[in-house]
Tab-separated table of C-alpha atoms in Angstrom:
chain	number	residue	atom	x	y	z
A	20	MET	CA	25.902	-2.395	-27.989
A	21	ALA	CA	26.361	-2.862	-24.412
A	22	ARG	CA	25.376	-5.040	-21.607
A	23	TYR	CA	22.610	-3.329	-18.958
A	24	GLN	CA	21.677	-4.454	-15.714
A	25	ILE	CA	18.670	-2.526	-13.674
A	26	ILE	CA	16.625	-2.840	-10.870
A	27	LEU	CA	12.825	-3.225	-11.076
A	28	ALA	CA	10.344	-2.572	-9.211
A	29	TYR	CA	6.943	-3.626	-9.426
A	30	ASP	CA	3.020	-3.993	-7.621
A	31	GLY	CA	2.763	-7.749	-8.667
A	32	THR	CA	-1.786	-7.645	-8.002
A	33	GLU	CA	-2.269	-7.716	-11.398
A	34	PHE	CA	0.594	-9.469	-12.737
A	35	LEU	CA	0.808	-13.349	-13.795
A	36	GLY	CA	4.391	-13.475	-12.417
A	37	SER	CA	7.767	-12.624	-13.003
A	38	GLN	CA	8.438	-14.938	-16.746
A	39	ARG	CA	7.151	-14.493	-20.197
A	40	GLN	CA	4.800	-16.903	-20.532
A	41	ALA	CA	1.620	-17.555	-23.439
A	42	LYS	CA	1.582	-14.174	-25.449
A	43	LYS	CA	-2.603	-13.149	-23.210
A	44	HIS	CA	-0.662	-13.731	-19.745
A	45	ARG	CA	0.755	-10.507	-18.672
A	46	THR	CA	4.238	-10.469	-16.992
A	47	VAL	CA	6.843	-8.697	-15.996
A	48	GLN	CA	8.926	-9.800	-18.517
A	49	GLY	CA	6.588	-9.311	-20.682
A	50	GLU	CA	6.287	-5.187	-20.344
A	51	LEU	CA	9.267	-4.685	-19.946
A	52	GLU	CA	10.810	-6.232	-23.076
A	53	ASN	CA	7.690	-4.711	-24.538
A	54	ALA	CA	9.078	-0.645	-23.335
A	55	LEU	CA	12.450	-1.932	-24.459
A	56	ARG	CA	10.782	-2.481	-28.491
A	57	LYS	CA	9.213	1.017	-27.982
A	58	MET	CA	12.863	2.162	-27.361
A	59	GLY	CA	13.732	0.221	-30.727
A	60	TRP	CA	15.386	-2.946	-29.143
A	61	ASP	CA	15.276	-5.922	-30.863
A	62	GLY	CA	16.207	-8.946	-28.897
A	63	THR	CA	14.036	-11.393	-28.477
A	64	SER	CA	14.471	-12.041	-24.853
A	65	VAL	CA	16.041	-10.241	-21.569
A	66	LEU	CA	17.412	-12.112	-18.511
A	67	MET	CA	15.699	-11.400	-15.111
A	68	ALA	CA	16.919	-12.829	-11.322
A	69	GLY	CA	14.713	-14.306	-9.676
A	70	ARG	CA	11.294	-15.625	-10.819
A	71	THR	CA	8.960	-14.101	-8.727
A	72	ASP	CA	5.468	-16.066	-8.683
A	73	ALA	CA	1.733	-14.058	-9.953
A	74	GLY	CA	0.843	-11.940	-7.188
A	75	VAL	CA	4.637	-11.245	-5.498
A	76	HIS	CA	6.023	-7.836	-5.690
A	77	ALA	CA	9.413	-6.546	-5.912
A	78	SER	CA	12.010	-3.675	-5.038
A	79	GLY	CA	14.731	-5.441	-6.024
A	80	GLN	CA	14.517	-7.735	-8.597
A	81	VAL	CA	17.118	-7.482	-11.350
A	82	ALA	CA	17.089	-8.101	-15.616
A	83	SER	CA	19.948	-7.475	-17.953
A	84	PHE	CA	19.618	-6.950	-21.548
A	85	ASP	CA	22.025	-5.566	-24.503
A	86	LEU	CA	20.881	-2.328	-25.683
A	87	ASP	CA	22.620	0.482	-28.790
A	88	TRP	CA	22.573	3.157	-26.438
A	89	ALA	CA	24.064	6.549	-27.523
A	90	HIS	CA	22.692	8.687	-24.500
A	91	ARG	CA	23.613	8.673	-20.034
A	92	LEU	CA	21.889	5.991	-17.864
A	93	ASP	CA	19.891	8.625	-16.237
A	94	VAL	CA	17.889	9.052	-19.628
A	95	LEU	CA	17.985	5.317	-19.932
A	96	VAL	CA	15.980	4.990	-16.160
A	97	ASN	CA	13.419	8.250	-17.450
A	98	ALA	CA	13.495	6.197	-21.121
A	99	LEU	CA	12.627	2.895	-20.045
A	100	ASN	CA	10.264	4.586	-17.284
A	101	ALA	CA	8.277	6.520	-19.549
A	102	ASN	CA	7.572	3.289	-21.751
A	103	LEU	CA	6.741	0.646	-18.497
A	104	PRO	CA	3.490	0.479	-17.360
A	105	ALA	CA	2.347	2.601	-14.175
A	106	ASP	CA	2.506	-0.644	-11.729
A	107	MET	CA	6.574	-1.490	-13.316
A	108	ALA	CA	9.053	1.488	-12.254
A	109	VAL	CA	13.168	1.131	-13.033
A	110	ARG	CA	14.992	2.458	-9.613
A	111	ARG	CA	18.500	2.205	-11.463
A	112	ALA	CA	20.806	0.851	-14.583
A	113	GLN	CA	24.603	-0.161	-14.591
A	114	VAL	CA	26.767	-1.173	-17.590
A	115	ALA	CA	27.014	-4.779	-16.908
A	116	SER	CA	30.319	-7.572	-19.079
A	117	ASP	CA	29.216	-8.567	-21.887
A	118	ASN	CA	28.991	-12.014	-20.066
A	119	PHE	CA	26.324	-11.203	-16.791
A	120	HIS	CA	24.005	-12.635	-16.658
A	121	PRO	CA	21.349	-12.203	-13.631
A	122	ARG	CA	21.227	-15.579	-12.694
A	123	PHE	CA	24.309	-17.316	-13.217
A	124	ASP	CA	26.120	-14.086	-11.237
A	125	ALA	CA	23.622	-13.780	-8.953
A	126	THR	CA	25.006	-14.555	-4.555
A	127	ALA	CA	21.779	-14.590	-2.933
A	128	ARG	CA	18.984	-13.389	-2.988
A	129	ARG	CA	16.590	-11.198	0.013
A	130	TYR	CA	12.724	-11.363	0.366
A	131	ARG	CA	10.360	-9.973	2.906
A	132	TYR	CA	7.047	-11.378	3.849
A	133	ARG	CA	4.136	-8.704	6.012
A	134	ILE	CA	2.241	-9.693	8.712
A	135	PHE	CA	-0.196	-8.327	10.736
A	136	SER	CA	-2.560	-9.462	13.260
A	137	GLN	CA	-6.463	-8.085	13.441
A	138	PRO	CA	-10.004	-9.977	12.940
A	139	GLN	CA	-11.701	-7.670	10.557
A	140	ARG	CA	-10.497	-7.153	6.904
A	141	ASP	CA	-7.795	-3.898	6.346
A	142	PRO	CA	-8.676	-2.872	2.583
A	143	LEU	CA	-5.704	-0.381	2.619
A	144	ARG	CA	-3.408	-2.754	3.801
A	145	GLU	CA	-3.885	-6.333	2.152
A	146	ARG	CA	-2.328	-5.454	-0.962
A	147	TYR	CA	0.962	-5.936	0.855
A	148	ALA	CA	0.392	-7.449	3.798
A	149	TRP	CA	-0.944	-10.615	4.683
A	150	ARG	CA	-4.066	-10.872	7.916
A	151	VAL	CA	-3.412	-13.881	10.221
A	152	PHE	CA	-5.964	-14.548	13.203
A	153	PRO	CA	-5.213	-15.339	15.786
A	154	ALA	CA	-1.703	-12.869	16.097
A	155	PRO	CA	1.233	-15.342	16.181
A	156	GLN	CA	3.588	-15.323	19.727
A	157	GLU	CA	6.324	-13.540	18.866
A	158	ASP	CA	8.833	-15.630	20.785
A	159	VAL	CA	7.769	-18.798	18.633
A	160	LEU	CA	8.375	-16.827	15.949
A	161	HIS	CA	12.461	-15.616	16.738
A	162	ALA	CA	12.605	-19.098	18.157
A	163	LEU	CA	11.528	-20.800	14.355
A	164	ALA	CA	13.676	-18.179	12.703
A	165	ALA	CA	16.595	-19.339	14.779
A	166	MET	CA	17.153	-22.314	13.279
A	167	LEU	CA	16.323	-21.549	9.215
A	168	PRO	CA	20.416	-20.247	9.132
A	169	GLY	CA	23.047	-22.902	7.402
A	170	ILE	CA	23.379	-25.256	5.208
A	171	HIS	CA	20.078	-27.344	4.654
A	172	ASP	CA	18.617	-29.575	3.135
A	173	PHE	CA	14.829	-27.647	2.275
A	174	ALA	CA	13.048	-30.926	0.675
A	175	ALA	CA	9.576	-30.309	2.980
A	176	PHE	CA	9.506	-26.319	2.011
A	177	GLY	CA	9.530	-26.329	-1.670
A	178	SER	CA	10.811	-28.400	-4.692
A	179	PRO	CA	14.258	-27.638	-7.350
A	180	PRO	CA	13.461	-26.134	-9.959
A	181	ARG	CA	14.762	-28.903	-12.205
A	182	PRO	CA	12.741	-31.939	-10.990
A	183	GLY	CA	15.169	-34.072	-9.039
A	184	GLY	CA	17.738	-31.321	-8.467
A	185	SER	CA	19.007	-30.507	-5.708
A	186	THR	CA	16.913	-29.639	-2.620
A	187	GLU	CA	19.731	-27.774	-0.716
A	188	ARG	CA	20.320	-24.135	0.192
A	189	HIS	CA	22.711	-21.797	1.790
A	190	LEU	CA	20.771	-19.686	3.835
A	191	MET	CA	22.620	-17.191	5.496
A	192	HIS	CA	19.530	-15.432	7.404
A	193	ALA	CA	16.090	-15.448	8.721
A	194	HIS	CA	14.177	-12.568	11.119
A	195	TRP	CA	10.838	-11.446	11.842
A	196	GLU	CA	10.913	-8.063	13.225
A	197	LYS	CA	8.436	-6.105	15.377
A	198	GLN	CA	7.534	-2.709	13.224
A	199	ALA	CA	4.315	-0.970	14.697
A	200	ASP	CA	1.727	-3.567	13.998
A	201	GLU	CA	2.667	-5.806	11.896
A	202	TRP	CA	6.136	-8.592	11.802
A	203	HIS	CA	7.955	-8.654	8.889
A	204	PHE	CA	9.844	-11.587	7.859
A	205	GLU	CA	12.897	-11.164	5.920
A	206	VAL	CA	15.063	-14.280	4.834
A	207	GLN	CA	17.737	-14.363	2.874
A	208	ALA	CA	19.637	-17.504	0.675
A	209	ASN	CA	22.084	-17.924	-2.475
A	210	ALA	CA	18.952	-19.452	-4.366
A	211	PHE	CA	15.318	-20.623	-3.346
A	212	LEU	CA	13.083	-23.877	-4.060
A	213	TYR	CA	9.874	-22.839	-5.734
A	214	HIS	CA	7.434	-21.525	-3.352
A	215	MET	CA	10.124	-21.730	-0.249
A	216	VAL	CA	9.564	-18.253	1.600
A	217	ARG	CA	6.049	-18.751	1.171
A	218	ARG	CA	5.746	-22.311	3.413
A	219	LEU	CA	8.939	-20.738	5.472
A	220	VAL	CA	5.990	-17.778	6.912
A	221	ARG	CA	3.967	-19.816	6.810
A	222	SER	CA	4.147	-23.514	8.304
A	223	GLN	CA	5.842	-20.142	11.217
A	224	ILE	CA	2.570	-18.416	11.679
A	225	VAL	CA	0.883	-21.784	12.502
A	226	ILE	CA	3.135	-22.950	14.662
A	227	ALA	CA	3.134	-19.780	16.421
A	228	GLN	CA	-0.763	-19.135	17.120
A	229	GLY	CA	-0.882	-22.942	18.528
A	230	LYS	CA	-1.796	-24.696	15.627
A	231	PHE	CA	1.107	-27.628	15.911
A	232	PRO	CA	4.052	-28.169	18.128
A	233	LYS	CA	7.459	-26.369	16.987
A	234	GLU	CA	9.464	-30.229	16.779
A	235	ILE	CA	7.109	-30.649	13.095
A	236	PHE	CA	9.350	-27.191	12.005
A	237	ALA	CA	12.691	-28.908	13.399
A	238	ARG	CA	11.891	-32.255	11.739
A	239	ALA	CA	11.005	-30.474	8.604
A	240	LEU	CA	14.556	-28.979	8.626
A	241	ALA	CA	16.577	-32.533	10.279
A	242	ASP	CA	14.712	-35.001	8.651
A	243	GLN	CA	12.214	-33.124	5.884
A	244	ALA	CA	9.148	-34.393	7.524
A	245	GLU	CA	6.699	-33.478	5.979
A	246	LEU	CA	4.298	-30.243	6.836
A	247	PRO	CA	1.030	-28.926	7.388
A	248	SER	CA	-0.470	-27.704	3.939
A	249	GLY	CA	-0.828	-24.469	2.601
A	250	ILE	CA	1.296	-21.461	1.891
A	251	ALA	CA	0.864	-18.254	2.750
A	252	PRO	CA	-0.694	-16.103	0.344
A	253	PRO	CA	1.855	-14.071	-2.282
A	254	ASN	CA	0.797	-10.570	-1.942
A	255	GLY	CA	2.964	-9.905	1.391
A	256	LEU	CA	6.240	-11.371	-0.186
A	257	THR	CA	8.807	-8.407	-1.755
A	258	LEU	CA	12.248	-9.332	-3.880
A	259	VAL	CA	14.171	-7.216	-2.138
A	260	GLU	CA	17.481	-7.356	-3.523
A	261	VAL	CA	19.384	-9.758	-5.759
A	262	SER	CA	23.773	-9.900	-4.479
A	263	TYR	CA	26.527	-9.978	-6.415
A	264	PRO	CA	29.830	-10.441	-6.650
A	265	ASP	CA	31.415	-7.172	-4.983
A	266	ASN	CA	33.429	-7.516	-9.077
A	267	LEU	CA	33.932	-4.891	-11.705
A	268	GLU	CA	34.279	-7.310	-14.323
A	269	ILE	CA	30.493	-8.076	-13.994
A	270	LEU	CA	29.186	-4.612	-12.977
A	271	LYS	CA	30.873	-1.834	-15.257
A	272	SER	CA	29.649	1.425	-13.782
A	273	LYS	CA	26.761	3.885	-12.038
A	274	VAL	CA	24.490	6.047	-12.199
B	4	MET	CA	-35.463	-1.721	14.398
B	5	ALA	CA	-32.489	0.324	16.012
B	6	ARG	CA	-30.115	3.251	13.970
B	7	TYR	CA	-26.614	1.840	13.732
B	8	GLN	CA	-23.570	3.284	13.969
B	9	ILE	CA	-20.226	2.108	12.030
B	10	ILE	CA	-17.137	3.134	11.357
B	11	LEU	CA	-15.324	2.175	7.981
B	12	ALA	CA	-12.613	1.546	6.222
B	13	TYR	CA	-11.851	1.358	2.223
B	14	ASP	CA	-9.252	1.984	-0.983
B	15	GLY	CA	-11.343	4.727	-2.947
B	16	THR	CA	-8.288	3.213	-5.947
B	17	GLU	CA	-11.940	1.967	-7.431
B	18	PHE	CA	-14.481	4.126	-6.184
B	19	LEU	CA	-16.064	6.621	-7.592
B	20	GLY	CA	-16.142	8.335	-4.406
B	21	SER	CA	-18.072	7.791	-1.530
B	22	GLN	CA	-21.089	9.122	-2.387
B	23	ARG	CA	-24.124	7.254	-4.401
B	24	GLN	CA	-24.243	8.095	-7.669
B	25	ALA	CA	-26.133	6.842	-11.310
B	26	LYS	CA	-26.620	3.257	-10.985
B	27	LYS	CA	-23.416	2.678	-13.337
B	28	HIS	CA	-20.908	4.111	-11.343
B	29	ARG	CA	-19.601	1.809	-8.176
B	30	THR	CA	-19.809	4.432	-4.786
B	31	VAL	CA	-18.588	3.633	-1.170
B	32	GLN	CA	-22.188	4.035	-0.147
B	33	GLY	CA	-23.808	1.739	-2.961
B	34	GLU	CA	-21.840	-1.212	-2.227
B	35	LEU	CA	-22.648	-0.427	1.462
B	36	GLU	CA	-26.460	0.026	0.354
B	37	ASN	CA	-25.904	-2.961	-1.362
B	38	ALA	CA	-24.691	-4.960	1.210
B	39	LEU	CA	-26.875	-4.640	3.617
B	40	ARG	CA	-29.921	-5.556	1.050
B	41	LYS	CA	-28.027	-8.790	1.798
B	42	MET	CA	-28.659	-8.826	4.902
B	43	GLY	CA	-32.342	-8.193	4.853
B	44	TRP	CA	-32.325	-4.606	5.248
B	45	ASP	CA	-35.099	-2.651	2.952
B	46	GLY	CA	-34.719	1.034	4.048
B	47	THR	CA	-33.978	4.040	0.564
B	48	SER	CA	-30.531	4.882	2.056
B	49	VAL	CA	-28.450	4.921	3.867
B	50	LEU	CA	-26.325	8.068	5.668
B	51	MET	CA	-22.999	9.551	5.325
B	52	ALA	CA	-20.459	11.838	7.599
B	53	GLY	CA	-18.481	12.718	5.011
B	54	ARG	CA	-17.999	12.803	0.910
B	55	THR	CA	-14.667	11.280	-0.278
B	56	ASP	CA	-13.944	12.064	-3.925
B	57	ALA	CA	-12.672	9.673	-6.590
B	58	GLY	CA	-9.419	7.910	-5.557
B	59	VAL	CA	-9.672	9.711	-1.711
B	60	HIS	CA	-9.183	6.886	1.086
B	61	ALA	CA	-11.045	6.027	4.656
B	62	SER	CA	-10.071	4.400	7.301
B	63	GLY	CA	-12.197	6.314	9.511
B	64	GLN	CA	-15.146	6.993	7.424
B	65	VAL	CA	-19.181	7.061	9.919
B	66	ALA	CA	-22.250	5.286	8.152
B	67	SER	CA	-25.540	4.969	9.500
B	68	PHE	CA	-28.669	2.973	9.439
B	69	ASP	CA	-31.957	1.349	10.702
B	70	LEU	CA	-31.735	-2.231	10.742
B	71	ASP	CA	-33.840	-5.446	12.461
B	72	TRP	CA	-30.655	-7.186	13.901
B	73	ALA	CA	-31.816	-9.899	16.205
B	74	HIS	CA	-28.007	-10.543	16.964
B	75	ARG	CA	-24.279	-9.320	18.309
B	76	LEU	CA	-23.349	-5.866	16.474
B	77	ASP	CA	-19.597	-8.906	16.183
B	78	VAL	CA	-22.237	-10.971	13.868
B	79	LEU	CA	-23.406	-8.176	12.393
B	80	VAL	CA	-19.328	-6.594	11.812
B	81	ASN	CA	-18.228	-9.768	10.470
B	82	ALA	CA	-21.748	-10.235	8.157
B	83	LEU	CA	-21.041	-6.561	6.718
B	84	ASN	CA	-17.930	-7.707	5.768
B	85	ALA	CA	-18.890	-10.971	4.710
B	86	ASN	CA	-21.051	-9.063	1.910
B	87	LEU	CA	-19.090	-5.989	1.286
B	88	PRO	CA	-16.241	-6.286	-1.403
B	89	ALA	CA	-12.415	-7.286	-0.545
B	90	ASP	CA	-11.652	-3.110	-1.189
B	91	MET	CA	-14.318	-1.986	1.701
B	92	ALA	CA	-14.362	-3.187	5.552
B	93	VAL	CA	-16.098	-2.907	8.624
B	94	ARG	CA	-14.120	-1.412	11.315
B	95	ARG	CA	-16.463	-1.379	14.683
B	96	ALA	CA	-20.577	-0.953	14.860
B	97	GLN	CA	-22.760	0.711	17.535
B	98	VAL	CA	-26.392	1.220	18.368
B	99	ALA	CA	-27.037	5.155	18.062
B	100	SER	CA	-29.386	7.660	18.771
B	101	ASP	CA	-32.467	7.199	16.601
B	102	ASN	CA	-31.710	10.481	15.221
B	103	PHE	CA	-28.272	10.237	14.680
B	104	HIS	CA	-27.438	11.961	11.318
B	105	PRO	CA	-23.384	10.850	10.979
B	106	ARG	CA	-23.180	14.455	9.214
B	107	PHE	CA	-24.790	17.244	10.995
B	108	ASP	CA	-24.097	15.817	14.268
B	109	ALA	CA	-20.446	15.209	13.431
B	110	THR	CA	-17.857	17.776	15.451
B	111	ALA	CA	-14.462	17.556	13.473
B	112	ARG	CA	-12.305	15.556	10.621
B	113	ARG	CA	-9.741	14.758	9.911
B	114	TYR	CA	-7.709	13.652	7.037
B	115	ARG	CA	-4.024	12.875	6.136
B	116	TYR	CA	-1.902	13.011	3.791
B	117	ARG	CA	1.081	10.966	2.396
B	118	ILE	CA	3.597	12.759	0.290
B	119	PHE	CA	7.511	11.250	-0.728
B	120	SER	CA	9.971	12.670	-3.029
B	121	GLN	CA	12.274	10.798	-5.065
B	122	PRO	CA	13.323	11.232	-8.497
B	123	GLN	CA	11.278	7.845	-10.525
B	124	ARG	CA	7.965	6.511	-10.000
B	125	ASP	CA	7.297	3.976	-7.276
B	126	PRO	CA	4.894	0.911	-8.078
B	127	LEU	CA	5.060	0.253	-4.567
B	128	ARG	CA	3.851	3.803	-2.850
B	129	GLU	CA	2.028	5.502	-5.371
B	130	ARG	CA	-1.290	3.942	-4.613
B	131	TYR	CA	-1.301	5.122	-1.372
B	132	ALA	CA	1.615	8.274	-1.894
B	133	TRP	CA	1.680	10.915	-4.015
B	134	ARG	CA	5.046	10.809	-5.226
B	135	VAL	CA	6.765	14.767	-4.842
B	136	PHE	CA	10.146	16.466	-6.868
B	137	PRO	CA	12.160	17.866	-6.112
B	138	ALA	CA	11.645	17.386	-2.708
B	139	PRO	CA	10.571	19.936	-0.202
B	140	GLN	CA	11.901	22.401	2.224
B	141	GLU	CA	10.320	20.592	5.335
B	142	ASP	CA	11.369	24.069	7.781
B	143	VAL	CA	9.318	25.989	4.833
B	144	LEU	CA	6.001	23.044	4.996
B	145	HIS	CA	6.184	22.796	8.969
B	146	ALA	CA	6.022	27.102	9.033
B	147	LEU	CA	2.891	27.245	6.012
B	148	ALA	CA	1.091	24.898	8.814
B	149	ALA	CA	1.857	26.464	11.610
B	150	MET	CA	-0.384	29.567	9.145
B	151	LEU	CA	-3.497	27.249	8.976
B	152	PRO	CA	-5.638	26.961	12.939
B	153	GLY	CA	-7.711	29.524	13.639
B	154	ILE	CA	-10.957	30.710	12.548
B	155	HIS	CA	-10.706	31.392	8.806
B	156	ASP	CA	-12.721	32.088	5.559
B	157	PHE	CA	-10.533	29.403	3.510
B	158	ALA	CA	-12.162	30.493	-0.208
B	159	ALA	CA	-9.406	30.300	-1.589
B	160	PHE	CA	-8.676	27.354	-1.049
B	161	GLY	CA	-11.979	25.416	-2.086
B	162	SER	CA	-15.888	25.579	-2.925
B	163	PRO	CA	-18.835	25.758	-0.727
B	164	PRO	CA	-21.081	22.198	-0.386
B	165	ARG	CA	-23.966	24.629	-1.540
B	166	PRO	CA	-22.879	27.620	-4.377
B	167	GLY	CA	-22.682	31.061	-2.031
B	168	GLY	CA	-22.643	28.692	1.059
B	169	SER	CA	-19.742	30.123	4.031
B	170	THR	CA	-16.270	29.615	2.736
B	171	GLU	CA	-15.507	30.114	7.083
B	172	ARG	CA	-13.715	26.973	8.765
B	173	HIS	CA	-12.226	26.320	12.114
B	174	LEU	CA	-9.476	24.113	11.399
B	175	MET	CA	-8.258	22.831	14.621
B	176	HIS	CA	-5.346	21.153	13.648
B	177	ALA	CA	-2.504	20.989	10.786
B	178	HIS	CA	1.013	19.652	11.176
B	179	TRP	CA	3.439	18.030	8.624
B	180	GLU	CA	5.237	14.961	10.649
B	181	LYS	CA	8.928	13.039	8.920
B	182	GLN	CA	8.281	9.115	8.822
B	183	ALA	CA	11.603	7.814	7.379
B	184	ASP	CA	11.880	9.192	3.838
B	185	GLU	CA	8.171	10.283	4.200
B	186	TRP	CA	5.953	13.466	4.584
B	187	HIS	CA	2.854	12.919	6.528
B	188	PHE	CA	-0.079	16.061	6.299
B	189	GLU	CA	-2.343	15.758	8.608
B	190	VAL	CA	-5.183	18.238	9.891
B	191	GLN	CA	-8.104	18.267	11.378
B	192	ALA	CA	-11.325	20.747	11.199
B	193	ASN	CA	-15.185	20.897	12.230
B	194	ALA	CA	-15.835	20.848	8.235
B	195	PHE	CA	-14.220	20.635	5.058
B	196	LEU	CA	-14.569	22.886	1.793
B	197	TYR	CA	-14.952	21.032	-1.345
B	198	HIS	CA	-10.497	20.087	-2.164
B	199	MET	CA	-10.115	22.027	0.666
B	200	VAL	CA	-7.478	18.796	2.117
B	201	ARG	CA	-6.044	18.867	-1.653
B	202	ARG	CA	-5.370	22.211	-2.230
B	203	LEU	CA	-3.365	23.120	1.226
B	204	VAL	CA	-1.538	19.997	0.200
B	205	ARG	CA	-0.958	20.910	-3.449
B	206	SER	CA	0.720	25.056	-2.190
B	207	GLN	CA	2.342	24.207	0.997
B	208	ILE	CA	4.460	22.050	-2.115
B	209	VAL	CA	5.030	23.801	-4.231
B	210	ILE	CA	5.956	26.642	-2.111
B	211	ALA	CA	8.187	24.258	-0.401
B	212	GLN	CA	9.699	23.230	-3.173
B	213	GLY	CA	10.706	27.272	-3.963
B	214	LYS	CA	8.012	28.029	-7.378
B	215	PHE	CA	6.335	30.336	-5.416
B	216	PRO	CA	6.608	32.362	-2.262
B	217	LYS	CA	5.746	31.680	0.975
B	218	GLU	CA	3.782	35.309	1.030
B	219	ILE	CA	1.328	33.625	-0.970
B	220	PHE	CA	-0.527	31.068	0.929
B	221	ALA	CA	-0.295	33.412	4.102
B	222	ARG	CA	-2.218	36.223	1.543
B	223	ALA	CA	-4.601	33.466	0.353
B	224	LEU	CA	-5.777	33.075	3.969
B	225	ALA	CA	-5.943	36.154	4.622
B	226	ASP	CA	-7.507	38.275	2.166
B	227	GLN	CA	-8.677	35.360	-0.107
B	228	ALA	CA	-6.267	36.108	-2.649
B	229	GLU	CA	-5.955	33.399	-5.482
B	230	LEU	CA	-3.464	30.312	-5.674
B	231	PRO	CA	-1.556	28.727	-7.959
B	232	SER	CA	-4.535	26.638	-10.215
B	233	GLY	CA	-3.534	22.313	-9.188
B	234	ILE	CA	-5.353	19.822	-6.734
B	235	ALA	CA	-2.966	17.289	-5.257
B	236	PRO	CA	-4.377	13.490	-6.694
B	237	PRO	CA	-6.308	11.801	-4.895
B	238	ASN	CA	-4.639	8.341	-4.192
B	239	GLY	CA	-2.626	10.829	-1.272
B	240	LEU	CA	-5.435	11.002	0.693
B	241	THR	CA	-7.345	9.418	3.372
B	242	LEU	CA	-10.042	10.343	6.078
B	243	VAL	CA	-8.825	8.855	8.787
B	244	GLU	CA	-11.672	10.068	12.139
B	245	VAL	CA	-14.824	11.734	12.817
B	246	SER	CA	-15.629	12.970	15.779
B	247	TYR	CA	-18.334	13.364	17.683
B	248	PRO	CA	-19.901	15.089	20.916
B	249	ASP	CA	-19.266	12.624	23.602
B	250	ASN	CA	-22.806	11.716	24.291
B	251	LEU	CA	-24.144	8.959	25.354
B	252	GLU	CA	-27.200	10.100	23.771
B	253	ILE	CA	-26.153	9.463	20.803
B	254	LEU	CA	-23.983	6.731	21.226
B	255	LYS	CA	-25.808	4.101	22.692
B	256	SER	CA	-23.156	1.135	23.265
B	257	LYS	CA	-19.574	-0.175	22.016
B	258	VAL	CA	-18.663	-3.594	20.426
């Protein structure tokens, strides 16, 4: 028996989020547990690094579980992918230390949000990107993102996992990048509040569209002043990476 | 009453192709006719430029219909998009001449096929791209595509729309382009045989993977020699453009 760490990718469209819920709801965790059971796993619950909402995608979600596995790691990846549904896949597997926990041991999470601007709907893009119109002003996006790095009280941007919990987070990196006719927002923090990335995106967009003054963003960061209501839709958001200390006690091997 | 030409985009995943069939089948043409009927259209059939198979996408399909429309063209586009399902959208509308026919007047069609190579499934890409493994050799892809331009008998690559019809086509352009870790095949011809693009892609890939010699491709083109069976899956294919003569008699106005 060993503890395994896996990197998971999924298209979140048909999932009611990452965490297992009532049986009737389709979740990433539930499907992973189903696949493992077909391979002889008799645990009660896998561990997940980050909670993603219904409709949010992942290219670098991390999960872990204890398993008796007599074969190589690449055979484990192939077996899991043969048993997982088409909208989920394992990218990599490693052996972890027995007390590795993908959520508690994580030092940072990185998300990417894709937007594009055009007046008419685009059925070939909207599964993975948010259409906004009119176009946001690029210099405003850059100015807003530049305010974010540092340790701030993000209470105006989301709620803590437990009521009354801290709303302080360490945001390491926030950046808008133009790619062809799209803008991609990349943001990394030690952890995120509930809905924080989607509220960060939505508030930057409405300000960069000229609908609200820049000051409301600065005041939300400095004094937790209220922001315009609303969050960006889930389909533009992807969890791209969860980071761990570079520590051989946690991750013992690589494929 | 005027004849309108529209440019259509759709995600083909949930369609049984572009052409209307029995009522129970969901098709692009059927959904466009449903949307038009909600706007007061009482025609029997819209005209479509190109036939796309089940699962094939389009960013530049062309359709046309006769309609009594008292408002501006951009209002027509908005009204159609409000009535079409989420996986279809009108990108542009123009007034055409009364005898414009999107299929018979078309001078060329352009398709794009996306592939990527990696050993494990990728749920965030496979809706719009074909995963192949092992990787094809890039120089072989370029050498094969270079054989294609010209007037050839493409009988080995597909069947004509009517049994006994000509299998000669004028292929104007064929090119593989590397984009990050993907290869995109772009191909333009006056018209294509049934399954021709998907058989062109599949035969180039299996040869560039080293599974068959290059000569089978040359002989299929020169002597209609039989190719390895199989066609590339529909999900990687997109109809990107239908071309018309630059003729004011056909297209009377622009948005």
